[in-house]
Coordinates of C-alpha atoms and ligand atoms in Angstrom, one line a residue:
X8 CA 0.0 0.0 0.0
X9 CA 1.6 3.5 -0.6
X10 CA 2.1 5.6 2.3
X11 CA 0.2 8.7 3.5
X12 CA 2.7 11.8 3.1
X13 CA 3.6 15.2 5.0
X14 CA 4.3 18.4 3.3
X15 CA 6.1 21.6 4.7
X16 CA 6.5 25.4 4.2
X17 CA 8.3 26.6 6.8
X18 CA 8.6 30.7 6.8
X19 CA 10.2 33.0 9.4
X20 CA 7.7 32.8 12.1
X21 CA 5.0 30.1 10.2
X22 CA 5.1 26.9 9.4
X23 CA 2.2 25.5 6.7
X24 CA 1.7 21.7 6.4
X25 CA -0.8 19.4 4.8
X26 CA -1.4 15.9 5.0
X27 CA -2.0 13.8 2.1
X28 CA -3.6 10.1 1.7
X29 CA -1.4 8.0 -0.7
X30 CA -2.9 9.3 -3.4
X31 CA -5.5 11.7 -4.8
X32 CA -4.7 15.3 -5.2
X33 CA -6.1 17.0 -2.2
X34 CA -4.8 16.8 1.4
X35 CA -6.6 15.1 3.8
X36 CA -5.7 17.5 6.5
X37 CA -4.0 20.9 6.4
X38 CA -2.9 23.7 8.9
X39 CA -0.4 26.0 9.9
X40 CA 1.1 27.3 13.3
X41 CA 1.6 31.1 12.6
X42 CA 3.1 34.0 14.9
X43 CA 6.1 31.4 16.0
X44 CA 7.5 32.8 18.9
X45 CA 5.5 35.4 19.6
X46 CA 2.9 35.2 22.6
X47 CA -0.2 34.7 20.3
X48 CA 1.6 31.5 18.4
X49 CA -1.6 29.6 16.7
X50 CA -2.0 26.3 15.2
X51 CA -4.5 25.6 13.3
X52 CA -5.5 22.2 11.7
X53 CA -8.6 21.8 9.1
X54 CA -10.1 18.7 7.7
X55 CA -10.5 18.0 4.0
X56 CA -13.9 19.4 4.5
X57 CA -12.8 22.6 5.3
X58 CA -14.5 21.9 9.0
X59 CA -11.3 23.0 12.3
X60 CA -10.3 19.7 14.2
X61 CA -8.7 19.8 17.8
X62 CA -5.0 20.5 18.4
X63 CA -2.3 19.9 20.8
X64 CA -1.9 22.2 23.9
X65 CA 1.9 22.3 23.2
X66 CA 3.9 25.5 22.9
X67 CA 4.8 27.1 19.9
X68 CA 7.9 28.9 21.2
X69 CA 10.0 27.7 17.7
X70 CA 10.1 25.7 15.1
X71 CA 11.1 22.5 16.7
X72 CA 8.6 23.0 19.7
X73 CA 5.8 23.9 16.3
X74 CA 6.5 20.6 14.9
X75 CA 5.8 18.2 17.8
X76 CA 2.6 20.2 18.3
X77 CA 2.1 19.3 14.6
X78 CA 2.9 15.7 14.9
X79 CA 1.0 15.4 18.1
X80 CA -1.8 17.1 16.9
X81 CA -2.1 15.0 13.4
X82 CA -1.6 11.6 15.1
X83 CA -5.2 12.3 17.5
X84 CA -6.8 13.6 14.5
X85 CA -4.9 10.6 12.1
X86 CA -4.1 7.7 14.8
X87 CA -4.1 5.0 11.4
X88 CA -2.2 7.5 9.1
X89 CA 1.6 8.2 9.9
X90 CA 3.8 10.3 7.3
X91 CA 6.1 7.4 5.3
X92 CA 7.9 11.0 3.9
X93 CA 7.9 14.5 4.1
X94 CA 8.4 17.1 1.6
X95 CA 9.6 20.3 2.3
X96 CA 9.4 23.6 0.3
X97 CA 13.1 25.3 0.2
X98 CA 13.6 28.6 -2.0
X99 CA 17.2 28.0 -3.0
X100 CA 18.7 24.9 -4.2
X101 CA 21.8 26.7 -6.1
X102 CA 22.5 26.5 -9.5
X103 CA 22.8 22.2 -10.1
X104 CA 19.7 20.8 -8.3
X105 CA 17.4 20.7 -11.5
X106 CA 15.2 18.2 -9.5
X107 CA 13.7 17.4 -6.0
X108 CA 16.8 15.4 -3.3
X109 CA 16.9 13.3 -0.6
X110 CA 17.9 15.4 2.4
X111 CA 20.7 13.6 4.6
X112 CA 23.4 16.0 7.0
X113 CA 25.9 16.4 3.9
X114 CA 22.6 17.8 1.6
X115 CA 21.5 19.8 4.7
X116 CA 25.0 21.2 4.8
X117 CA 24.9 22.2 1.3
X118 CA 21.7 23.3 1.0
X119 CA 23.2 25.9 4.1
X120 CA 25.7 27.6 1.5
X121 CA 22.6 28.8 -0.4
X122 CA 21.4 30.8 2.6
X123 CA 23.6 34.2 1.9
X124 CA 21.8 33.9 -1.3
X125 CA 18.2 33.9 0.2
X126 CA 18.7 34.9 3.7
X127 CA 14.9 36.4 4.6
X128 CA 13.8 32.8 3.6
X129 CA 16.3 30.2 3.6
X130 CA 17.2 30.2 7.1
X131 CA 13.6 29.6 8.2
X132 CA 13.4 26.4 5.6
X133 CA 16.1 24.5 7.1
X134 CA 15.0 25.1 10.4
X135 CA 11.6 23.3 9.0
X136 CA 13.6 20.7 7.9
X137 CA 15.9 19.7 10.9
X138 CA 13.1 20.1 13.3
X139 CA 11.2 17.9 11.1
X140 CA 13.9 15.3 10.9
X141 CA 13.7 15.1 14.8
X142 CA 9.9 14.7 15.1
X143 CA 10.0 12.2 12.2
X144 CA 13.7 10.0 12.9
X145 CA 13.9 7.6 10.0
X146 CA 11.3 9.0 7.8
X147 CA 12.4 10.7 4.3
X148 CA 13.0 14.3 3.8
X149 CA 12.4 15.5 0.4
X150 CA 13.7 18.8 -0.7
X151 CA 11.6 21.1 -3.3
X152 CA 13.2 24.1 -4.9
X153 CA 11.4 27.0 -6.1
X154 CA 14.7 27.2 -8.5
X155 CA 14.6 23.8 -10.0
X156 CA 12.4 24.0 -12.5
X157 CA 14.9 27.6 -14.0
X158 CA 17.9 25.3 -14.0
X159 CA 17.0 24.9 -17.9
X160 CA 17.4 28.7 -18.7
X161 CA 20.1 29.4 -21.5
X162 CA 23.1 30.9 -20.3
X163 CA 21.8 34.5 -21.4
X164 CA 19.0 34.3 -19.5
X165 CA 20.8 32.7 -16.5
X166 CA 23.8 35.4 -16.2
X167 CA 23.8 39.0 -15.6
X168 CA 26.6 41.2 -17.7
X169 CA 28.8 41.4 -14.8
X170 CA 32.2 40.8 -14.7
X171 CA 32.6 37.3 -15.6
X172 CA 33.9 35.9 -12.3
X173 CA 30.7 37.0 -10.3
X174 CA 28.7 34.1 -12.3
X175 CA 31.1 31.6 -11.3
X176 CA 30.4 33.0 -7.5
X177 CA 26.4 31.9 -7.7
X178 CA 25.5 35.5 -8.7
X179 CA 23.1 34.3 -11.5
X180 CA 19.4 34.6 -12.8
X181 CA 18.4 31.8 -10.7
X182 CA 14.4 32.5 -11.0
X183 CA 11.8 31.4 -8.2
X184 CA 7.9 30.3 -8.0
X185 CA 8.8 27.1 -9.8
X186 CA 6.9 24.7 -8.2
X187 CA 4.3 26.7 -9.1
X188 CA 5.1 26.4 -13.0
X189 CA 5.9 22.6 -12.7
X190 CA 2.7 22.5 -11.6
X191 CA 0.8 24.3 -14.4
X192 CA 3.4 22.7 -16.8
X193 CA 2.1 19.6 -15.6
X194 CA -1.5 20.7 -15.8
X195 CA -0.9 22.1 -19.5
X196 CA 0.7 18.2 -20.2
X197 CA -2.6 16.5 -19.3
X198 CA -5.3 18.7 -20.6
X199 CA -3.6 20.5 -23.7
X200 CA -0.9 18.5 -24.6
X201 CA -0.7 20.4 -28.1
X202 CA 0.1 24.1 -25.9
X203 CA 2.3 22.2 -23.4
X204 CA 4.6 21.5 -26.5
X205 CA 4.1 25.1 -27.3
X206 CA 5.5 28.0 -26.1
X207 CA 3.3 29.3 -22.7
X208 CA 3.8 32.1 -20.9
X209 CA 2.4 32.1 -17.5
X210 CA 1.7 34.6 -15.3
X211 CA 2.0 33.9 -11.3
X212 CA 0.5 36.8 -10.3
X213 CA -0.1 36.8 -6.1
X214 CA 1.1 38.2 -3.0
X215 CA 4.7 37.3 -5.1
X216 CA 4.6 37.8 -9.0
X217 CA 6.7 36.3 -11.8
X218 CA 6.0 35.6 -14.9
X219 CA 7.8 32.7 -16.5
X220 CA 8.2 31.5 -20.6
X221 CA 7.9 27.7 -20.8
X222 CA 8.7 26.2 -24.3
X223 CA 8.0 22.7 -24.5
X224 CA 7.5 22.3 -20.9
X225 CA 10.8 24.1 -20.2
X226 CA 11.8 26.5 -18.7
X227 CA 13.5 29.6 -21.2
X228 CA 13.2 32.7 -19.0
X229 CA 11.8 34.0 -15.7
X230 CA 11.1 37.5 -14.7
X231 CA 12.8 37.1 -11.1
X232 CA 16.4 36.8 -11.1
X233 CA 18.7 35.9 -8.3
X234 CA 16.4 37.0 -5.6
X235 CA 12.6 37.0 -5.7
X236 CA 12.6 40.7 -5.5
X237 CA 13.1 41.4 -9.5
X238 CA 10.7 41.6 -11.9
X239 CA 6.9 42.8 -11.1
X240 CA 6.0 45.2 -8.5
X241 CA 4.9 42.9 -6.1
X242 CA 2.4 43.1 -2.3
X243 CA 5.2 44.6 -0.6
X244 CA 8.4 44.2 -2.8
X245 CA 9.7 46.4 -5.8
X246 CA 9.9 44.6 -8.8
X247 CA 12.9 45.7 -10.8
X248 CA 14.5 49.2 -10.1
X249 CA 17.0 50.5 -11.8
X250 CA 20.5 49.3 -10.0
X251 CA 21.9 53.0 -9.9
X252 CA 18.8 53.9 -7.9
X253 CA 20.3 51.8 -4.7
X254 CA 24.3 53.3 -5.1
X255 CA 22.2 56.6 -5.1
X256 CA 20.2 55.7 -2.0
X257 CA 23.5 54.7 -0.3
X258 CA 25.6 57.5 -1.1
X259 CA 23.0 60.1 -0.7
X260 CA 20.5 59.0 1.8
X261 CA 23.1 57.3 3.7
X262 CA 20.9 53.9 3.7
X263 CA 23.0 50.7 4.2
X264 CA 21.5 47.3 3.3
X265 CA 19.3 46.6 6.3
X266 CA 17.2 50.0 5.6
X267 CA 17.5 49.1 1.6
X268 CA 16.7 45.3 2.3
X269 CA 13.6 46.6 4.7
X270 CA 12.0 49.4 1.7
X271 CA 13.0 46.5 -0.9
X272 CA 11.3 43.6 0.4
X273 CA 8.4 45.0 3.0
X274 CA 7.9 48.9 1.8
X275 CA 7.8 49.0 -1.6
X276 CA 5.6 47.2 -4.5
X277 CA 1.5 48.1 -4.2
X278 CA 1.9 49.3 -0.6
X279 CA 4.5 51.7 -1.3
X280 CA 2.8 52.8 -4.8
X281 CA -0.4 53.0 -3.1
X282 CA 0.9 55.1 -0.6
X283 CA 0.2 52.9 2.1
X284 CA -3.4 52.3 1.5
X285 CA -2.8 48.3 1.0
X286 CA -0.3 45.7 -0.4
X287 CA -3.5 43.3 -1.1
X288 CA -5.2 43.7 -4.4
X289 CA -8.6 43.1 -3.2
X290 CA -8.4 46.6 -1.1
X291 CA -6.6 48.3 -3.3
X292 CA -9.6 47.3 -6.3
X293 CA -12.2 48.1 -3.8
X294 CA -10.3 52.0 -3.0
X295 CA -11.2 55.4 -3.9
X296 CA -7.6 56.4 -3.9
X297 CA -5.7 57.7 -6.9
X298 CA -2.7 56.9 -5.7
X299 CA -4.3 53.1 -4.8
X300 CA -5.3 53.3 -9.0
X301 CA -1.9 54.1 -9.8
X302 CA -0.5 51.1 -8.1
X303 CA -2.8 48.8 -10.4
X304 CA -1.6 50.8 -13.6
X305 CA 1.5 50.3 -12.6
X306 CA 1.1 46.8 -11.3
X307 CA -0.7 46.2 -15.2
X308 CA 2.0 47.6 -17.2
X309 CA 4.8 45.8 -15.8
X310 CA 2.6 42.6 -16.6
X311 CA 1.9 43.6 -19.9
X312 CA 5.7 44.6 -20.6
X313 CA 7.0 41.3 -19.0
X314 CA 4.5 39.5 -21.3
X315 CA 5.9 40.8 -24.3
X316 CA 9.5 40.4 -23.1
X317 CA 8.4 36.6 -22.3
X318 CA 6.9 35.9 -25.6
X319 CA 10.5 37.2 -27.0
X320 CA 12.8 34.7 -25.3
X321 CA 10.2 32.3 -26.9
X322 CA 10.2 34.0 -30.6
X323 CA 6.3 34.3 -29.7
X324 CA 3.7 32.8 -27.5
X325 CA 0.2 29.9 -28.1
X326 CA -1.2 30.5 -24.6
X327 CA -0.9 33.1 -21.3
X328 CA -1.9 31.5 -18.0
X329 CA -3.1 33.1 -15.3
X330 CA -3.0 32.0 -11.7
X331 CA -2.0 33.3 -8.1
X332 CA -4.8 34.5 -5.9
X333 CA -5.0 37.9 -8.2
X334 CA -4.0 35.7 -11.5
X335 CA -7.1 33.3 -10.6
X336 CA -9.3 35.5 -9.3
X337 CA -9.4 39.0 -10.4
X338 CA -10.9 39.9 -13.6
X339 CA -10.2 43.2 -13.6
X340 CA -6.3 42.0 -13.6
X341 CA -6.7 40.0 -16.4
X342 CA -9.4 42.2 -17.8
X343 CA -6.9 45.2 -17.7
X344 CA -3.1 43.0 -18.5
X345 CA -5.3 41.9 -22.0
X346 CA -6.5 45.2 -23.2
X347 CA -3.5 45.9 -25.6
X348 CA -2.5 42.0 -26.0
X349 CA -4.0 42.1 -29.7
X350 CA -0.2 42.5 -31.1
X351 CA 0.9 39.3 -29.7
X352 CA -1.8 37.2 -30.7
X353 CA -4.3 37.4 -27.6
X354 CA -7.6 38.6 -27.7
X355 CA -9.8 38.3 -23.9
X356 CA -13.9 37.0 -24.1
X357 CA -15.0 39.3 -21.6
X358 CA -18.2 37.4 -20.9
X359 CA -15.6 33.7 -20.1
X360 CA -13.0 36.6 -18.0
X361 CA -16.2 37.2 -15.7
X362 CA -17.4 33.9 -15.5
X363 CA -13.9 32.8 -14.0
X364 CA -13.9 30.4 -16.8
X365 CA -10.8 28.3 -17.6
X366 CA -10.7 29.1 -21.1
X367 CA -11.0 32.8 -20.9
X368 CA -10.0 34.0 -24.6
X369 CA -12.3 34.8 -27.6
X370 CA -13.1 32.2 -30.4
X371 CA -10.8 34.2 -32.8
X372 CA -7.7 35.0 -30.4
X373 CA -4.9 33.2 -32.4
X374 CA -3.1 32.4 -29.1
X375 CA -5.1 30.9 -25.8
X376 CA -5.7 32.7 -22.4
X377 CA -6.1 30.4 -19.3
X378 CA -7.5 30.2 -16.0
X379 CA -5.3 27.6 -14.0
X380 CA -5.7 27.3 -10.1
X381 CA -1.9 27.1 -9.5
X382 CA -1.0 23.9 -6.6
X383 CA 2.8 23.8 -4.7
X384 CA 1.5 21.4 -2.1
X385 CA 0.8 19.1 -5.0
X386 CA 4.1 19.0 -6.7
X387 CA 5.5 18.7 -2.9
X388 CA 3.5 16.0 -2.2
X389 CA 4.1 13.9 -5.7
X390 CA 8.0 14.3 -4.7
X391 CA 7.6 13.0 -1.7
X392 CA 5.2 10.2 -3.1
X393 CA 7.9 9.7 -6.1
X394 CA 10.6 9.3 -3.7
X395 CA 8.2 6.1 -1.6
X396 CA 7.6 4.5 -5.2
X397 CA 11.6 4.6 -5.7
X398 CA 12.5 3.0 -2.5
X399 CA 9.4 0.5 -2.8
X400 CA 11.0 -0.5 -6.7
X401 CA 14.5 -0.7 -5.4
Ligands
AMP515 P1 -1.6 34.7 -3.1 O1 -0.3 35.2 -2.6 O2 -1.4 33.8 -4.3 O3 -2.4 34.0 -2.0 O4 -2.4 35.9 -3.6 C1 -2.8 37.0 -2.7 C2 -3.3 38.2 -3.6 O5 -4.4 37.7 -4.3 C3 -3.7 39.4 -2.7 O6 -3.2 40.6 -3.3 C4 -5.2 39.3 -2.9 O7 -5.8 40.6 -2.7 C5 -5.4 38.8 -4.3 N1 -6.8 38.3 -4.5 C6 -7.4 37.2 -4.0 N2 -8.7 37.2 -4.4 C7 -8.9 38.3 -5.1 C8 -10.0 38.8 -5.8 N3 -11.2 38.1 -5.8 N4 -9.9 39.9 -6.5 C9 -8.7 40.6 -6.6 N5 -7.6 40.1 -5.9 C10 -7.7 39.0 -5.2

């Protein structure tokens, strides 16, 4: 029989899990402990049915302490189902690790070396993992990178034109949000097999943006670059600036990088734009504000720009693909990103955009728009589920 399986996103002060059967694509159980290490620490575990079942009186004071509450929690709700392995979500796995890995103390080690290269999220990952490998001794941890699915970039669109020895020293367009595309790569491969060997651009358009070009499944070019900050304007991130803006801020306004790191990653993008009216899309649609308006223009532009510079690296585009929580659900997004898409091939059925229909282009559009609800869990979970098949054929 295959084995149930455990997947994990752990963040700075949260830690997201679900629990899935051994097969079927939705978990059985998910949850999350957020606020770690603060006083009002919360964990929170739902059933399939969306209905809040009981949890451990445990603390939450870190992520170890986070996990047994987890574990304990899961095992009244579950007592037949233990994890057989557990996949974890990690946002860097360096330039080589095109696929999911095995996580033993050498990998862990490795995976460590990546950290100065994402060190707001990194960190909190491995911490996920080794507190998981304590609650769970002897059961498989599975590795996910949000870079794997880049590592098939050409070399110009995995360099920057720096000097030459920087490349060599992991400063590189590494790209992020790619269990996201594996997924809707993989969606694309069993419903439109004809546009999966096409060239797709696909919009992830959330709380984090990118946009990605996938030609025959693969990956040619991605909007975020070595740190998920480039690209689109983002909740509370910049999108690209302009490198000589940050030597200016440094030299002039005497910021060093904590103060640039804080206004890059937590004051900038739709709040900043919006002048502090929201960094959540829903508000900002829902505002009077001009400058809240501004931050959707904005917000558009840089899609539609990104969209064109996608379809380039492709030599043009068959379909655009939508998803992220505004991607999936806001129609005046995709309304607004397909108003001048005409040139490239894309023309929006306004009447499928506000039925939240999966097919959401006109009859005539040469190229195909698409609806996609985007999954990570999922590809987590099928790692983790590959990885128990392996071991059960060996
Ligand atoms: P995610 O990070 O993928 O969960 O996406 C979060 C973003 O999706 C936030 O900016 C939300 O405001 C946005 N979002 C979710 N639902 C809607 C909606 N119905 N209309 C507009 N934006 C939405």
């Amino acid at each position: 029989m295959s084995g149930a399986v455990l997947t994990l996103n752990a963040g700075s002060s949260s830690l997201k899990f679900a629990l899935y059967a051994g097969t079927g694509d939705l978990p059985m159980a998910e949850g999350m402990v957020d606020r770690i290490g603060a006083d009002e620490a919360r964990l929170t575990l739902k059933s399939a049915s969306g209905e809040s079942l009981p949890v451990a009186d445990l603390p939450l004071n870190d992520h170890a302490q986070s996990m047994n509450a987890v574990l304990s929690s899961l095992r009244t709700a579950f007592p037949n189902t233990e994890p057989r392995a557990i996949g974890h979500r990690v946002v860097h796995g360096g330039a080589n690790h095109a696929q999911p890995v095995m996580i033993d103390e050498a990998k862990l080690a490795e995976l460590e070396t990546y950290s100065p290269f994402a060190p707001l999220h990194q960190p909190h990952n491995l911490a996920g993992i080794r507190a998981a490998m304590k609650a769970f001794p002897g059961v498989p941890q599975i590795a996910c990178f949000d870079t794997a699915f880049h590592r098939t970039h050409p070399w110009v669109n995995d360099t920057f034109a720096l000097p030459r020895e920087y490349y060599d020293r992991g400063v590189r367009r590494y790209g992020f949000h790619g269990l996201s595309y594996e997924y809707i790569s993989g969606e694309l491969r069993n419903t439109a097999p004809l546009i999966a060997d096409g060239r797709v651009v696909v919009a992830h358009l959330g709380n984090g943006a990118s946009m990605c070009a996938i030609q025959n499944g693969r990956s040619v070019a991605s909007t975020m670059g070595f740190s998920a900050l480039d690209g689109l304007p983002m909740g509370t991130r910049s999108g690209q600036v302009d490198p000589g803006v940050l030597l200016y801020l440094m030299d002039q306004e005497n910021m060093d990088s904590t103060a640039i790191s804080d206004m890059l990653y937590r004051r900038s993008g739709l709040l900043g734009l919006s002048g502090g009216v929201s960094n959540d899309m829903r508000t900002l649609e829902a505002s009077d504000s001009k400058e809240a308006h501004q931050a959707i223009e904005y917000f558009v532009f840089r899609v539609q720009r990104e969209l064109g510079a996608m379809a380039a690296a492709m030599g043009g585009i068959d379909a655009l693909v939508f998803c992220g929580g505004i991607g999936e659900n806001s129609r005046l997004i995709r309304a607004r990103v397909c108003e001048r898409t005409e040139w490239i091939g894309l023309e929006i059925d306004h009447a499928r955009n506000a039925e939240n229909a999966r097919i959401i282009s006109s009859d005539v559009s040469r190229a195909r728009i698409m609806v996609i609800p985007t999954d990570e869990g999922l590809v987590i979970a099928r790692a983790a589920r590959a990885h128990l098949a392996q071991e059960r054929a060996a």
